[in-house]
Tab-separated table of C-alpha atoms and ligand atoms in Angstrom:
chain	number	residue	atom	x	y	z
C	1	UNK	CA	38.140	9.629	19.320
C	2	UNK	CA	36.762	6.107	19.709
C	3	UNK	CA	37.365	3.581	16.967
C	4	UNK	CA	34.496	3.385	14.457
C	5	UNK	CA	32.410	0.240	14.608
C	6	UNK	CA	32.609	-0.030	10.842
C	7	UNK	CA	34.783	1.671	8.211
C	8	UNK	CA	33.494	1.258	4.672
C	9	UNK	CA	35.464	1.914	1.515
C	10	UNK	CA	33.211	3.116	-1.294
C	11	UNK	CA	34.510	3.300	-4.865
C	12	UNK	CA	31.949	5.928	-5.842
C	13	UNK	CA	29.596	7.867	-3.551
C	14	UNK	CA	27.133	10.731	-3.839
C	15	UNK	CA	28.179	13.169	-1.100
C	16	UNK	CA	26.591	16.553	-0.306
C	17	UNK	CA	29.491	18.119	-2.232
C	18	UNK	CA	28.824	15.893	-5.264
C	19	UNK	CA	30.227	12.670	-6.670
C	20	UNK	CA	33.357	11.405	-4.950
C	21	UNK	CA	35.670	8.411	-5.326
C	22	UNK	CA	37.598	6.154	-2.962
C	23	UNK	CA	35.563	7.309	0.022
C	24	UNK	CA	36.284	5.951	3.496
C	25	UNK	CA	33.158	6.265	5.638
C	26	UNK	CA	33.216	5.670	9.395
C	27	UNK	CA	30.121	4.527	11.269
C	28	UNK	CA	29.569	4.311	15.022
C	29	UNK	CA	26.256	3.644	16.785
C	30	UNK	CA	24.477	3.698	13.431
C	31	UNK	CA	25.656	7.212	12.622
C	32	UNK	CA	28.247	8.439	10.133
C	33	UNK	CA	31.180	9.898	12.061
C	34	UNK	CA	33.594	10.717	9.230
C	35	UNK	CA	33.632	10.846	5.427
C	36	UNK	CA	37.028	10.912	3.689
C	37	UNK	CA	37.191	11.056	-0.119
C	38	UNK	CA	40.346	10.003	-1.985
C	39	UNK	CA	41.286	7.666	0.863
C	40	UNK	CA	43.546	4.626	0.711
C	41	UNK	CA	41.639	1.335	0.966
C	42	UNK	CA	43.726	0.037	3.838
C	43	UNK	CA	41.970	-1.288	6.942
C	44	UNK	CA	38.601	-0.719	5.269
C	45	UNK	CA	35.688	-2.986	4.452
C	46	UNK	CA	35.568	-2.721	0.663
C	47	UNK	CA	32.074	-2.384	-0.779
C	48	UNK	CA	31.992	-2.481	-4.547
C	49	UNK	CA	29.287	-0.270	-5.916
C	50	UNK	CA	27.912	3.198	-6.287
C	51	UNK	CA	26.741	4.528	-2.920
C	52	UNK	CA	23.688	6.764	-2.688
C	53	UNK	CA	22.011	8.073	0.452
C	54	UNK	CA	18.933	5.885	1.026
C	55	UNK	CA	15.651	7.512	0.027
C	56	UNK	CA	12.963	8.238	2.660
C	57	UNK	CA	9.453	6.943	1.919
C	58	UNK	CA	7.333	9.701	3.439
C	59	UNK	CA	3.860	8.168	3.116
C	60	UNK	CA	2.537	4.629	3.374
C	61	UNK	CA	-0.351	2.528	4.635
C	62	UNK	CA	1.455	-0.812	4.726
C	63	UNK	CA	-1.674	-2.968	5.143
C	64	UNK	CA	-2.866	-1.901	1.673
C	65	UNK	CA	0.068	-3.850	0.159
C	66	UNK	CA	-2.027	-7.016	0.458
C	67	UNK	CA	-4.845	-5.539	-1.680
C	68	UNK	CA	-2.706	-6.018	-4.778
C	69	UNK	CA	-4.835	-7.127	-7.714
C	70	UNK	CA	-8.109	-6.835	-5.782
C	71	UNK	CA	-9.279	-3.497	-7.177
C	72	UNK	CA	-8.475	-3.691	-10.890
C	73	UNK	CA	-11.808	-5.134	-12.119
C	74	UNK	CA	-14.363	-2.790	-13.664
C	75	UNK	CA	-17.346	-2.124	-11.428
C	76	UNK	CA	-21.003	-1.348	-12.209
C	77	UNK	CA	-20.485	2.424	-12.213
C	78	UNK	CA	-17.557	4.636	-13.150
C	79	UNK	CA	-14.650	3.470	-11.005
C	80	UNK	CA	-12.926	6.141	-8.966
C	81	UNK	CA	-10.995	6.771	-5.782
C	82	UNK	CA	-14.317	6.523	-3.950
C	83	UNK	CA	-15.236	3.080	-5.342
C	84	UNK	CA	-11.661	1.936	-4.589
C	85	UNK	CA	-12.103	3.180	-1.037
C	86	UNK	CA	-15.177	0.943	-0.616
C	87	UNK	CA	-13.096	-2.065	-1.712
C	88	UNK	CA	-10.327	-1.032	0.692
C	89	UNK	CA	-12.789	-0.659	3.583
C	90	UNK	CA	-14.214	-4.134	2.924
C	91	UNK	CA	-10.704	-5.600	2.725
C	92	UNK	CA	-9.446	-4.139	5.993
C	93	UNK	CA	-12.418	-5.516	7.972
C	94	UNK	CA	-10.751	-8.940	7.922
C	95	UNK	CA	-7.298	-7.947	9.145
C	96	UNK	CA	-6.078	-9.189	12.530
C	97	UNK	CA	-3.091	-7.658	14.351
C	98	UNK	CA	-1.018	-10.643	13.156
C	99	UNK	CA	-2.043	-9.926	9.567
C	100	UNK	CA	-1.139	-6.261	9.983
C	101	UNK	CA	2.349	-7.186	11.203
C	102	UNK	CA	2.899	-9.780	8.503
C	103	UNK	CA	1.857	-7.442	5.677
C	104	UNK	CA	3.858	-4.543	7.122
C	105	UNK	CA	7.011	-6.671	7.316
C	106	UNK	CA	6.603	-7.741	3.695
C	107	UNK	CA	6.021	-4.165	2.515
C	108	UNK	CA	8.970	-2.824	4.534
C	109	UNK	CA	11.226	-5.577	3.181
C	110	UNK	CA	10.262	-4.581	-0.358
C	111	UNK	CA	10.881	-0.930	0.453
C	112	UNK	CA	14.419	-1.792	1.567
C	113	UNK	CA	15.089	-3.991	-1.457
C	114	UNK	CA	13.910	-1.245	-3.806
C	115	UNK	CA	15.833	1.697	-2.401
C	116	UNK	CA	13.899	3.125	0.552
C	117	UNK	CA	15.730	3.108	3.896
C	118	UNK	CA	13.228	5.048	6.027
C	119	UNK	CA	9.455	5.115	6.259
C	120	UNK	CA	6.750	7.389	7.630
C	121	UNK	CA	3.832	5.051	8.284
C	122	UNK	CA	0.467	6.863	8.329
C	123	UNK	CA	-1.238	4.422	10.661
C	124	UNK	CA	-5.005	4.529	11.066
C	125	UNK	CA	-6.095	0.921	11.608
C	126	UNK	CA	-6.299	1.087	15.391
C	127	UNK	CA	-9.235	-1.038	16.583
C	128	UNK	CA	-10.741	-4.510	16.269
C	129	UNK	CA	-12.910	-5.288	13.202
C	130	UNK	CA	-16.107	-4.465	15.123
C	131	UNK	CA	-14.655	-1.097	16.138
C	132	UNK	CA	-14.026	-1.998	19.754
C	133	UNK	CA	-10.732	-0.805	21.202
C	134	UNK	CA	-8.099	-3.429	21.932
C	135	UNK	CA	-7.035	-3.646	25.605
C	136	UNK	CA	-3.739	-2.131	24.500
C	137	UNK	CA	-4.464	1.050	22.497
C	138	UNK	CA	-1.170	0.510	20.633
C	139	UNK	CA	-1.965	-3.139	19.748
C	140	UNK	CA	-1.620	-2.497	16.012
C	141	UNK	CA	1.048	0.206	16.359
C	142	UNK	CA	3.164	-2.386	18.178
C	143	UNK	CA	2.771	-4.622	15.121
C	144	UNK	CA	4.115	-1.871	12.854
C	145	UNK	CA	7.030	-1.374	15.257
C	146	UNK	CA	7.677	-5.148	15.303
C	147	UNK	CA	7.774	-5.216	11.496
C	148	UNK	CA	10.236	-2.317	11.502
C	149	UNK	CA	12.384	-4.158	14.065
C	150	UNK	CA	12.358	-7.339	11.972
C	151	UNK	CA	13.195	-5.596	8.692
C	152	UNK	CA	15.489	-2.857	10.053
C	153	UNK	CA	13.864	0.061	8.203
C	154	UNK	CA	14.063	3.481	9.903
C	155	UNK	CA	10.613	4.282	11.268
C	156	UNK	CA	8.595	7.430	11.788
C	157	UNK	CA	5.237	6.281	13.112
C	158	UNK	CA	2.276	8.601	12.625
C	159	UNK	CA	-0.821	7.536	14.578
C	160	UNK	CA	-3.813	8.982	12.760
C	161	UNK	CA	-6.648	10.922	14.355
C	162	UNK	CA	-9.928	10.125	12.590
C	163	UNK	CA	-13.130	11.388	14.153
C	164	UNK	CA	-15.645	12.189	11.395
C	165	UNK	CA	-17.035	10.936	8.106
C	166	UNK	CA	-17.007	14.141	6.093
C	167	UNK	CA	-16.706	17.936	6.056
C	168	UNK	CA	-18.848	19.703	8.642
C	169	UNK	CA	-18.251	17.005	11.302
C	170	UNK	CA	-20.478	14.422	9.583
C	171	UNK	CA	-20.840	11.185	11.582
C	172	UNK	CA	-18.477	8.378	10.539
C	173	UNK	CA	-19.777	5.225	8.859
C	174	UNK	CA	-19.597	1.705	10.340
C	175	UNK	CA	-16.879	0.966	7.757
C	176	UNK	CA	-14.693	3.589	9.449
C	177	UNK	CA	-15.132	2.138	12.962
C	178	UNK	CA	-11.594	0.713	13.146
C	179	UNK	CA	-10.086	4.199	12.676
C	180	UNK	CA	-11.966	6.243	15.278
C	181	UNK	CA	-10.678	7.994	18.381
C	182	UNK	CA	-11.669	11.050	20.314
C	183	UNK	CA	-9.114	13.483	21.628
C	184	UNK	CA	-8.687	11.615	24.945
C	185	UNK	CA	-8.321	8.144	23.489
C	186	UNK	CA	-5.918	9.581	20.905
C	187	UNK	CA	-3.694	10.916	23.700
C	188	UNK	CA	-3.661	7.392	25.199
C	189	UNK	CA	-2.781	6.004	21.777
C	190	UNK	CA	0.139	8.412	21.395
C	191	UNK	CA	1.495	7.510	24.837
C	192	UNK	CA	1.193	3.781	24.171
C	193	UNK	CA	2.750	4.185	20.721
C	194	UNK	CA	5.716	6.042	22.208
C	195	UNK	CA	6.304	2.990	24.417
C	196	UNK	CA	5.868	0.651	21.434
C	197	UNK	CA	8.614	2.320	19.392
C	198	UNK	CA	10.980	2.980	22.320
C	199	UNK	CA	13.021	-0.215	21.705
C	200	UNK	CA	13.713	0.862	18.103
C	201	UNK	CA	16.876	2.912	17.800
C	202	UNK	CA	16.144	6.323	16.352
C	203	UNK	CA	12.418	5.819	15.711
C	204	UNK	CA	10.329	9.000	15.711
C	205	UNK	CA	6.751	9.502	16.862
C	206	UNK	CA	4.641	11.990	14.960
C	207	UNK	CA	0.923	12.324	14.358
C	208	UNK	CA	-1.514	12.668	11.509
C	209	UNK	CA	-4.893	14.335	11.392
C	210	UNK	CA	-6.236	12.103	8.590
C	211	UNK	CA	-7.714	14.846	6.386
C	212	UNK	CA	-9.980	17.874	6.622
C	213	UNK	CA	-12.848	15.445	5.949
C	214	UNK	CA	-12.021	13.341	8.990
C	215	UNK	CA	-11.148	15.800	11.785
C	216	UNK	CA	-12.924	18.844	13.187
C	217	UNK	CA	-11.261	22.280	13.156
C	218	UNK	CA	-10.853	22.151	16.944
C	219	UNK	CA	-9.208	18.696	16.818
C	220	UNK	CA	-6.901	19.971	14.110
C	221	UNK	CA	-5.917	22.971	16.232
C	222	UNK	CA	-5.297	20.633	19.175
C	223	UNK	CA	-2.939	18.433	17.132
C	224	UNK	CA	-1.169	21.416	15.584
C	225	UNK	CA	-0.016	22.447	19.060
C	226	UNK	CA	1.762	19.122	19.625
C	227	UNK	CA	5.438	18.542	18.690
C	228	UNK	CA	6.745	16.120	16.058
C	229	UNK	CA	6.248	15.457	12.349
C	230	UNK	CA	2.635	16.121	11.405
C	231	UNK	CA	1.151	14.788	8.182
C	232	UNK	CA	-2.283	15.275	6.593
C	233	UNK	CA	-3.949	14.107	3.377
C	234	UNK	CA	-5.023	17.194	1.425
C	235	UNK	CA	-6.751	17.930	-1.910
C	236	UNK	CA	-6.268	14.470	-3.397
C	237	UNK	CA	-9.615	14.425	-5.166
C	238	UNK	CA	-11.700	17.037	-6.997
C	239	UNK	CA	-14.764	15.948	-4.985
C	240	UNK	CA	-12.841	16.772	-1.811
C	241	UNK	CA	-12.219	20.278	-3.178
C	242	UNK	CA	-15.915	20.696	-4.054
C	243	UNK	CA	-17.051	19.443	-0.628
C	244	UNK	CA	-14.603	21.763	1.129
C	245	UNK	CA	-15.780	24.738	-0.941
C	246	UNK	CA	-19.401	23.905	-0.080
C	247	UNK	CA	-18.518	23.644	3.632
C	248	UNK	CA	-16.191	26.611	4.033
C	249	UNK	CA	-16.104	28.654	0.827
C	250	UNK	CA	-12.389	27.843	0.582
C	251	UNK	CA	-10.328	25.205	-1.166
C	252	UNK	CA	-8.757	22.581	1.176
C	253	UNK	CA	-5.141	23.774	1.069
C	254	UNK	CA	-6.226	27.409	1.403
C	255	UNK	CA	-8.470	26.549	4.377
C	256	UNK	CA	-5.659	24.606	6.072
C	257	UNK	CA	-3.142	27.419	5.610
C	258	UNK	CA	-5.620	30.031	6.821
C	259	UNK	CA	-6.568	28.130	9.989
C	260	UNK	CA	-3.439	26.226	11.043
C	261	UNK	CA	0.159	27.291	11.755
C	262	UNK	CA	1.707	25.157	9.003
C	263	UNK	CA	5.509	24.995	9.211
C	264	UNK	CA	8.479	22.699	8.544
C	265	UNK	CA	7.027	19.990	10.788
C	266	UNK	CA	4.165	19.507	8.350
C	267	UNK	CA	3.820	17.303	5.298
C	268	UNK	CA	0.841	17.821	3.028
C	269	UNK	CA	0.143	14.514	1.301
C	270	UNK	CA	-0.861	14.697	-2.406
C	271	UNK	CA	-1.920	18.383	-2.726
C	272	UNK	CA	-2.929	17.317	-6.223
C	273	UNK	CA	-5.705	19.865	-6.670
C	274	UNK	CA	-4.020	23.080	-5.583
C	275	UNK	CA	-3.735	26.362	-7.462
C	276	UNK	CA	-0.509	28.391	-7.863
C	277	UNK	CA	-1.497	30.763	-5.025
C	278	UNK	CA	-1.948	27.825	-2.644
C	279	UNK	CA	1.308	26.233	-3.829
C	280	UNK	CA	3.246	29.462	-3.250
C	281	UNK	CA	1.789	29.690	0.270
C	282	UNK	CA	2.731	26.065	1.029
C	283	UNK	CA	6.276	26.753	-0.232
C	284	UNK	CA	6.520	29.844	2.016
C	285	UNK	CA	5.312	27.841	5.036
C	286	UNK	CA	8.329	25.507	4.788
C	287	UNK	CA	6.107	22.402	4.740
C	288	UNK	CA	6.904	19.456	2.482
C	289	UNK	CA	4.458	18.170	-0.104
C	290	UNK	CA	4.335	14.373	-0.158
C	291	UNK	CA	3.801	13.078	-3.682
C	292	UNK	CA	2.818	9.442	-4.289
C	293	UNK	CA	2.858	9.297	-8.090
C	294	UNK	CA	2.278	5.546	-8.545
C	295	UNK	CA	-0.711	5.461	-6.177
C	296	UNK	CA	-2.041	8.746	-7.592
C	297	UNK	CA	-1.905	7.142	-11.060
C	298	UNK	CA	-3.499	3.918	-9.817
C	299	UNK	CA	-6.341	5.818	-8.136
C	300	UNK	CA	-6.827	8.306	-10.963
C	301	UNK	CA	-6.274	11.274	-8.658
C	302	UNK	CA	-4.898	13.750	-11.194
C	303	UNK	CA	-1.523	15.371	-11.744
C	304	UNK	CA	0.222	17.683	-9.299
C	305	UNK	CA	1.321	21.087	-10.592
C	306	UNK	CA	4.980	20.327	-9.924
C	307	UNK	CA	6.627	23.105	-11.990
C	308	UNK	CA	4.582	25.747	-10.194
C	309	UNK	CA	5.602	24.381	-6.778
C	310	UNK	CA	9.237	24.046	-7.870
C	311	UNK	CA	9.308	27.645	-9.128
C	312	UNK	CA	7.949	28.765	-5.732
C	313	UNK	CA	10.890	27.014	-4.056
C	314	UNK	CA	8.744	24.296	-2.449
C	315	UNK	CA	10.073	21.117	-0.841
C	316	UNK	CA	8.762	17.750	-1.975
C	317	UNK	CA	9.422	14.086	-1.404
C	318	UNK	CA	7.833	10.798	-2.425
C	319	UNK	CA	5.785	8.091	-0.745
C	320	UNK	CA	4.371	4.712	-1.721
C	321	UNK	CA	0.918	5.334	-0.156
C	322	UNK	CA	-1.248	2.320	-1.170
C	323	UNK	CA	1.875	0.243	-1.894
C	324	UNK	CA	0.285	-1.130	-5.061
C	325	UNK	CA	3.873	-1.162	-6.368
C	326	UNK	CA	6.902	-0.489	-4.190
C	327	UNK	CA	9.910	1.116	-5.868
C	328	UNK	CA	11.904	4.226	-4.984
C	329	UNK	CA	13.205	4.818	-8.502
C	330	UNK	CA	9.727	4.112	-9.890
C	331	UNK	CA	8.071	6.828	-7.781
C	332	UNK	CA	10.554	9.388	-9.101
C	333	UNK	CA	10.115	8.125	-12.673
C	334	UNK	CA	6.312	8.333	-12.437
C	335	UNK	CA	6.588	11.829	-10.974
C	336	UNK	CA	8.494	13.034	-14.018
C	337	UNK	CA	6.450	11.002	-16.521
C	338	UNK	CA	3.154	12.415	-15.225
C	339	UNK	CA	4.490	15.896	-15.851
C	340	UNK	CA	5.727	14.943	-19.337
C	341	UNK	CA	2.379	13.439	-20.323
C	342	UNK	CA	0.394	16.400	-19.013
C	343	UNK	CA	2.648	19.018	-20.614
C	344	UNK	CA	3.811	17.190	-23.743
C	345	UNK	CA	7.365	18.085	-22.743
C	346	UNK	CA	10.538	16.344	-21.556
C	347	UNK	CA	12.883	16.902	-18.593
C	348	UNK	CA	10.250	18.969	-16.793
C	349	UNK	CA	11.523	18.938	-13.202
C	350	UNK	CA	15.035	20.422	-13.511
C	351	UNK	CA	14.947	24.198	-13.158
C	352	UNK	CA	18.120	24.916	-15.121
C	353	UNK	CA	19.603	23.974	-18.469
C	354	UNK	CA	22.151	21.198	-18.187
C	355	UNK	CA	20.721	19.771	-14.955
C	356	UNK	CA	20.084	16.032	-14.824
C	357	UNK	CA	16.461	15.066	-14.256
C	358	UNK	CA	17.431	12.016	-12.207
C	359	UNK	CA	19.755	14.003	-9.962
C	360	UNK	CA	17.171	16.778	-9.566
C	361	UNK	CA	14.476	14.314	-8.478
C	362	UNK	CA	16.755	12.295	-6.199
C	363	UNK	CA	18.183	15.350	-4.408
C	364	UNK	CA	14.710	16.825	-3.921
C	365	UNK	CA	13.289	13.584	-2.506
C	366	UNK	CA	16.238	13.238	-0.110
C	367	UNK	CA	15.864	16.758	1.272
C	368	UNK	CA	12.069	16.848	1.395
C	369	UNK	CA	11.833	13.256	2.633
C	370	UNK	CA	14.324	13.754	5.468
C	371	UNK	CA	12.525	16.866	6.708
C	372	UNK	CA	9.175	15.128	6.425
C	373	UNK	CA	10.096	12.065	8.494
C	374	UNK	CA	11.894	14.194	11.093
C	375	UNK	CA	15.142	12.223	11.186
C	376	UNK	CA	18.809	13.064	10.419
C	377	UNK	CA	19.055	11.135	7.184
C	378	UNK	CA	19.402	11.793	3.464
C	379	UNK	CA	23.080	12.835	3.375
C	380	UNK	CA	26.294	10.848	3.515
C	381	UNK	CA	27.775	13.250	6.028
C	382	UNK	CA	28.900	13.154	9.669
C	383	UNK	CA	26.030	13.279	12.138
C	384	UNK	CA	23.581	11.586	9.769
C	385	UNK	CA	22.318	8.007	10.021
C	386	UNK	CA	24.381	5.585	7.945
C	387	UNK	CA	21.622	4.741	5.445
C	388	UNK	CA	23.111	3.741	2.072
C	389	UNK	CA	21.893	2.157	-1.134
C	390	UNK	CA	24.651	0.630	-3.264
C	391	UNK	CA	24.046	0.170	-6.957
C	392	UNK	CA	25.777	-2.626	-8.863
C	393	UNK	CA	28.490	-0.953	-10.971
C	394	UNK	CA	28.526	-3.908	-13.361
C	395	UNK	CA	24.807	-3.542	-14.234
C	396	UNK	CA	24.746	-2.928	-18.014
C	397	UNK	CA	22.868	0.360	-17.583
C	398	UNK	CA	25.471	1.645	-15.112
C	399	UNK	CA	28.732	0.128	-16.293
C	400	UNK	CA	29.631	3.090	-18.490
C	401	UNK	CA	27.735	5.786	-16.586
C	402	UNK	CA	29.504	8.437	-14.564
C	403	UNK	CA	28.284	11.380	-12.453
C	404	UNK	CA	24.633	12.307	-12.698
C	405	UNK	CA	24.109	9.936	-15.627
C	406	UNK	CA	24.194	7.192	-12.980
C	407	UNK	CA	20.994	8.543	-11.437
C	408	UNK	CA	19.381	9.086	-14.836
C	409	UNK	CA	20.088	5.439	-15.734
C	410	UNK	CA	18.993	4.151	-12.310
C	411	UNK	CA	15.719	6.094	-12.213
C	412	UNK	CA	14.660	5.876	-15.858
C	413	UNK	CA	15.895	2.393	-16.770
C	414	UNK	CA	17.565	0.054	-14.320
C	415	UNK	CA	15.396	0.703	-11.252
C	416	UNK	CA	15.519	-1.674	-8.314
C	417	UNK	CA	17.208	-4.326	-10.473
C	418	UNK	CA	20.443	-2.343	-10.087
C	419	UNK	CA	20.378	-2.384	-6.270
C	420	UNK	CA	22.962	-4.676	-4.716
C	421	UNK	CA	23.390	-3.707	-1.059
C	422	UNK	CA	21.279	-1.687	1.385
C	423	UNK	CA	22.609	-0.508	4.729
C	424	UNK	CA	20.468	1.131	7.414
C	425	UNK	CA	21.972	2.650	10.548
C	426	UNK	CA	25.239	0.925	9.681
C	427	UNK	CA	23.694	-2.566	9.377
C	428	UNK	CA	23.692	-4.423	6.072
C	429	UNK	CA	20.087	-5.525	5.485
C	430	UNK	CA	20.073	-6.312	1.759
C	431	UNK	CA	22.815	-8.228	-0.068
C	432	UNK	CA	22.745	-9.107	-3.787
C	433	UNK	CA	19.315	-7.460	-3.912
C	434	UNK	CA	17.763	-9.712	-1.245
C	435	UNK	CA	16.749	-8.828	2.296
C	436	UNK	CA	18.406	-11.128	4.847
C	437	UNK	CA	15.002	-12.219	6.213
C	438	UNK	CA	13.255	-12.486	2.816
C	439	UNK	CA	12.428	-16.196	3.079
C	440	UNK	CA	10.918	-15.956	6.587
C	441	UNK	CA	8.956	-12.788	5.862
C	442	UNK	CA	7.659	-14.088	2.533
C	443	UNK	CA	6.540	-17.437	3.976
C	444	UNK	CA	4.549	-15.671	6.688
C	445	UNK	CA	3.067	-13.219	4.154
C	446	UNK	CA	1.910	-16.097	1.906
C	447	UNK	CA	0.068	-17.636	4.886
C	448	UNK	CA	-1.540	-14.292	5.666
C	449	UNK	CA	-2.738	-13.883	2.079
C	450	UNK	CA	-4.178	-17.392	2.093
C	451	UNK	CA	-6.346	-16.543	5.119
C	452	UNK	CA	-7.609	-13.376	3.460
C	453	UNK	CA	-8.929	-15.019	0.281
O	501	ZN	ZN1	-2.504	7.977	2.080
């Protein structure tokens, strides 16, 4: 066997078998090759801390990170997702490819600093502000890939097919011109995007029909026949449910399941307004539901029926979606808190007495997230990418915690403030809570923001 490129010695680590101590972990070519608990710390690189598998972020539109603070002023009518969307459409008209790269790098850096080590980017901003195609169909996809290369985050890139403005193949609006492709130009986009991500080790190309509003049934069937992770926004808003019922007589998730071979490759983003029959069918399909609790709260979407989906054995993970706030622990905390507020109950997500809520949420988001992004991650085990988040064992919230109480303290109290080191594919990217390129990325992001005012 060849010598590992890096052998780490971890005082405490969350392994698939549970909590372990004095773990020697070998890494070669970015992948874990051996995990040895109760090892001697000789000839090892000692890393103080509590090692967790890095969490996948299964849903993001990185450009929306720069909208922070721009949509929190009361408008003339009742504010909603739909009034927010108008603000978002106006905002994105100004973005150049350089802006897109700068914002993406800043968002990805924050993801790494706050506990996410992989990202599925749901990328729909393809064309110039006037809607004309760039000479290179992957002009903006290349910018997302460049940001991933600069920051080191593991990337699953999901070019989005967007063809229509509403159910029943309604024509798109001028505000949607930057998103639009037909089936042929989308094939060109996928080919060019595959070339754009080729230099990134272990990047994955998937695809995303934007929503049932934005693609026709025949386009959806066409995409469903392609390989790779496939993500779709579904049932985020009650108006979307009403429009789908008016169009088809069926609710969105029910229509999707009845007309598309949904399987483990699929991630259904939000699924907020789904009934128990739909949730049981999604669980049976093997698809993941992608929950984005902070964005769903910010947009006033509603609250997902998580206990029903859990009882059906469904897989779920978390995403940062609008990136209004980026925090891995925070997404899990909001997921549980939404359920508590809606049900006037505590510790809602664990299925069994004695189970830790933090551990339950973290394990679920690792498993669902890894399946969703289509990469071998989410476990500190041989054959998986060496993606680790190390918590500071001297943080006051963690100093006396052992076992699953560590995750309860991390998720419900300490949050990203407890993160010391982040390693992706065997490379240390974050030390003492700071990304190694923080100063460069932040300076560029400040300039970008100044041009957008
Ligand atoms: Zn989204």
